């Protein structure tokens, strides 16, 4: 089977209706495939946005596209902001942009709000929230679901942990790029809910990959099969979105194998702490590790199908 590796960032965002809100001064830290369009939606909704990204060329490109400012450090980006948002890679990345003399917290004023969209551990959310509180800065952990397409369309789902008063302040901003944002409980609850999301996603994806591979092997017209199955009990977002791309062997990333492995590691660590039993999830994590070991860590998570499907290029 021939796999095409994709490692590009799409900078397009789709138009959407934005609610009328009072413009705010916002800093956005992290302009990856999710953060770039999210910050773009904030700018298009009428907010004054200053961005920071480790790769300054990307920050400059964003600044040119949206006619807003960029900064050389997180602290500089946060200096004039009422609300600071971050969407970076992991716990260590989050600490790096939040703490220290150049970190966002160093530039934030008392009474400001930090919203973290990173998929990270519940522990780091609690840790940084406590540090922020010492400086009279509020903190919400707000991991996102919906993939790159959801970010570009401004249709993400956001699960949050923190205080209700901070959530009411944050919600109008987050709705610039979301279709739903829900407070799940105290700090860390957003991250725990995202772990639940990832457990469900990989379980559905594994089932879909097995079903698709079985149908192909049995000689069924799987495009026709998808059409009827999607209207019955097996229908799901995963089937509608990933089923056709599996059939086409099109694994351009919406969410990569590498990032899912990172998320499943967070799930495994939390399960050790709370005693949850995750037999299926652990097996699927091993499947993703096999794909990464083959050098395909930057493919979409639907590449799980490649471990099961008969190769069209075989023979």
XYZ file of C-alpha atoms in Angstrom:
315
model
C 0.000 0.000 0.000
C 1.404 3.385 -1.000
C 0.959 6.051 1.674
C 1.429 9.722 0.986
C 2.894 11.667 3.872
C 1.439 15.141 4.407
C 3.087 17.776 6.598
C 1.490 21.069 5.659
C -0.573 23.734 7.378
C -3.671 25.088 5.693
C -4.212 28.761 6.446
C -7.734 29.105 5.063
C -10.658 29.686 7.404
C -14.299 29.589 6.434
C -16.733 32.431 6.959
C -19.297 32.066 9.739
C -21.823 34.214 11.559
C -20.347 35.851 14.643
C -22.519 37.050 17.510
C -22.338 40.734 18.268
C -20.007 41.115 21.278
C -17.939 43.853 22.873
C -14.469 43.776 21.264
C -11.717 42.664 23.620
C -7.934 42.725 23.612
C -6.852 39.110 23.235
C -3.516 37.314 23.007
C -3.344 33.951 21.244
C -0.316 31.701 21.743
C 0.308 28.826 19.335
C -0.526 28.948 15.627
C -0.576 25.310 14.592
C -3.257 23.714 12.444
C -5.811 24.446 15.190
C -4.574 27.699 16.708
C -4.059 29.538 13.425
C -7.720 29.424 12.326
C -9.003 29.841 15.891
C -7.083 33.103 16.257
C -8.320 34.071 12.807
C -11.932 33.673 13.851
C -11.316 35.889 16.882
C -9.935 38.597 14.589
C -12.823 38.262 12.147
C -15.291 38.478 15.049
C -13.930 41.974 15.761
C -11.465 41.411 18.595
C -8.020 42.993 18.798
C -5.683 39.988 18.655
C -1.940 39.766 19.245
C -0.374 36.399 18.440
C 2.778 34.563 19.440
C 4.270 31.488 17.796
C 7.691 29.861 18.195
C 8.018 29.961 14.418
C 7.936 33.725 13.906
C 7.377 33.381 10.157
C 3.999 31.812 10.848
C 3.116 34.583 13.296
C 4.078 37.164 10.690
C 2.004 35.406 8.057
C -1.011 35.348 10.373
C -0.469 39.036 11.178
C -0.404 39.936 7.488
C -3.478 37.853 6.676
C -5.635 39.255 9.479
C -4.103 42.728 9.830
C -3.330 42.274 13.519
C -0.202 42.324 15.693
C 2.339 39.644 16.553
C 4.794 39.513 19.455
C 8.263 38.082 20.049
C 7.421 36.416 23.389
C 4.280 35.200 25.156
C 4.807 37.892 27.806
C 4.797 40.622 25.162
C 1.672 39.187 23.547
C -0.097 39.105 26.910
C 0.978 42.545 28.124
C -2.089 44.448 26.913
C -4.535 41.550 26.813
C -7.658 41.104 28.879
C -7.763 37.431 27.915
C -4.877 35.170 26.877
C -5.459 31.916 25.011
C -3.025 29.106 24.250
C -3.139 26.078 21.987
C 0.204 24.287 22.117
C 1.442 20.704 22.083
C 1.703 19.190 25.564
C 2.320 19.812 29.267
C 5.916 20.914 28.779
C 5.013 23.273 25.927
C 2.264 24.762 28.062
C 4.577 25.374 31.000
C 7.125 26.941 28.625
C 4.684 29.520 27.242
C 2.983 30.204 30.581
C 5.816 30.392 33.109
C 9.167 32.182 33.358
C 10.231 35.748 32.566
C 9.054 35.478 28.939
C 5.944 33.423 29.728
C 2.422 34.746 29.363
C 1.836 35.004 33.115
C 4.717 37.476 33.419
C 2.866 39.853 31.138
C -0.648 39.348 32.474
C -2.346 41.856 34.745
C -4.351 41.035 37.849
C -7.944 40.302 36.857
C -7.081 38.880 33.449
C -8.038 35.410 32.231
C -5.992 32.566 30.731
C -7.820 30.001 28.561
C -5.828 26.889 27.720
C -6.958 24.960 24.637
C -4.023 22.522 24.777
C -4.886 18.863 25.228
C -2.797 18.289 28.336
C -3.003 16.533 31.681
C -5.524 17.450 34.351
C -2.578 17.741 36.723
C -0.873 20.523 34.760
C -4.175 22.413 34.582
C -4.478 22.322 38.364
C -0.802 23.225 38.797
C -0.920 26.277 36.528
C -4.326 27.382 37.806
C -2.935 27.527 41.345
C 0.098 29.534 40.210
C -2.150 31.920 38.260
C -4.444 32.401 41.262
C -1.475 33.594 43.326
C -1.200 36.483 40.851
C -4.972 37.068 40.754
C -5.242 35.652 37.242
C -8.098 33.270 36.390
C -7.523 30.000 34.520
C -9.764 27.740 32.421
C -8.659 24.445 30.918
C -10.574 24.170 27.648
C -9.420 21.349 25.338
C -11.122 21.185 21.960
C -12.624 18.562 19.682
C -13.472 18.797 16.008
C -10.123 18.584 14.261
C -8.598 20.935 11.746
C -11.826 21.138 9.748
C -13.756 22.156 12.866
C -11.214 24.875 13.628
C -11.351 26.245 10.089
C -15.161 26.273 10.105
C -15.326 27.713 13.613
C -17.392 24.708 14.710
C -15.350 23.175 17.518
C -16.711 21.562 20.667
C -15.002 22.791 23.829
C -15.051 21.081 27.229
C -13.982 23.290 30.111
C -12.810 23.186 33.705
C -12.847 26.184 36.024
C -15.224 28.563 37.745
C -18.616 29.574 36.403
C -17.877 33.311 36.565
C -14.775 32.840 34.430
C -16.673 30.613 32.023
C -19.300 33.279 31.422
C -16.521 35.703 30.583
C -14.796 33.235 28.280
C -17.819 31.814 26.442
C -18.480 34.749 24.044
C -14.850 34.659 22.913
C -14.758 30.891 22.477
C -17.987 30.903 20.502
C -16.094 32.787 17.797
C -14.645 29.411 16.802
C -16.966 26.924 18.503
C -20.446 25.542 18.121
C -20.587 24.477 21.768
C -18.596 25.090 24.937
C -19.573 23.476 28.215
C -18.298 23.835 31.770
C -17.707 20.294 33.050
C -16.657 21.129 36.595
C -13.649 22.468 38.533
C -10.165 22.924 37.106
C -8.962 19.815 35.293
C -12.469 18.663 34.371
C -12.090 19.874 30.800
C -8.971 17.753 30.346
C -10.654 14.715 31.879
C -13.610 15.126 29.530
C -11.231 15.346 26.551
C -9.742 12.029 27.654
C -13.242 10.525 27.623
C -13.641 11.952 24.115
C -10.416 10.345 22.879
C -11.308 6.950 24.365
C -14.625 7.067 22.508
C -13.047 8.298 19.262
C -10.434 5.552 19.001
C -12.960 2.879 19.910
C -15.295 4.030 17.150
C -12.407 4.358 14.717
C -11.125 0.845 15.415
C -14.605 -0.593 14.941
C -15.056 1.308 11.695
C -11.653 0.239 10.365
C -12.387 -3.414 11.137
C -15.845 -3.197 9.566
C -14.543 -1.535 6.408
C -11.713 -4.033 6.018
C -14.103 -6.945 6.578
C -16.547 -5.611 3.985
C -13.837 -5.131 1.387
C -12.441 -8.593 2.014
C -15.947 -10.041 1.621
C -16.288 -8.373 -1.771
C -18.976 -5.843 -0.873
C -19.380 -2.520 -2.650
C -18.332 -0.511 0.394
C -19.379 2.862 -0.978
C -22.899 1.469 -1.275
C -22.541 -0.174 2.125
C -21.549 3.114 3.737
C -24.576 4.789 2.223
C -26.999 2.391 3.878
C -25.064 1.818 7.118
C -24.734 5.517 7.846
C -28.534 5.757 8.021
C -28.855 2.978 10.598
C -27.633 2.096 14.081
C -23.977 2.024 12.973
C -24.082 5.591 11.688
C -21.708 8.089 13.294
C -19.584 11.169 12.600
C -16.610 8.854 12.256
C -18.378 6.774 9.610
C -19.512 9.836 7.661
C -16.106 11.526 7.839
C -13.517 8.750 7.950
C -15.311 5.955 6.090
C -14.944 7.530 2.625
C -11.318 8.532 3.248
C -10.463 5.000 4.352
C -11.900 3.641 1.112
C -9.910 6.198 -0.870
C -6.710 5.480 1.113
C -6.587 9.224 1.716
C -4.912 9.861 5.052
C -4.255 13.591 4.876
C -4.233 14.679 8.483
C -7.094 16.243 10.292
C -5.570 14.819 13.475
C -2.333 12.873 13.312
C -1.319 9.485 14.679
C 1.456 11.201 16.632
C -0.940 13.535 18.433
C -3.362 10.723 19.216
C -0.535 8.703 20.741
C 0.260 11.702 22.944
C -3.387 11.935 24.019
C -3.669 8.206 24.701
C -0.568 8.413 26.872
C -2.360 11.057 28.947
C -5.362 8.711 29.170
C -3.158 5.813 30.289
C -1.474 7.930 32.977
C -4.827 9.123 34.310
C -6.212 5.566 34.309
C -3.288 4.482 36.483
C -4.232 7.220 38.941
C -7.977 6.577 39.037
C -8.010 2.807 38.526
C -10.114 2.810 35.353
C -9.989 -0.353 33.216
C -9.304 0.351 29.532
C -8.579 -2.987 27.829
C -9.750 -1.985 24.338
C -8.120 1.440 24.460
C -4.757 -0.061 25.387
C -4.915 -2.445 22.421
C -5.788 0.387 20.056
C -2.926 2.450 21.470
C -0.622 -0.407 20.444
C -2.106 -0.270 16.936
C -1.273 3.420 16.638
C 2.224 2.733 17.935
C 2.701 0.216 15.096
C 1.698 2.823 12.521
C 4.110 5.347 14.032
C 6.902 2.756 14.047
C 6.339 2.312 10.306
C 7.155 6.005 9.861
C 3.584 7.168 9.339
C 3.139 9.205 12.519
C 2.088 12.292 10.555
C -0.799 10.570 8.797
C -4.394 11.025 9.916
C -5.648 8.683 12.636
C -7.850 6.996 10.005
C -4.606 5.328 8.860
C -5.538 2.744 11.515
C -7.293 1.129 8.547
C -3.939 0.324 6.920
C -3.175 -2.333 9.544
C -6.329 -4.226 8.598
C -7.094 -3.601 4.946
C -5.940 -5.633 1.978
C -3.443 -3.568 -0.014
C -4.666 -2.375 -3.397
C -1.055 -2.361 -4.509
C -0.287 -5.922 -3.391
C 0.879 -8.459 -5.935
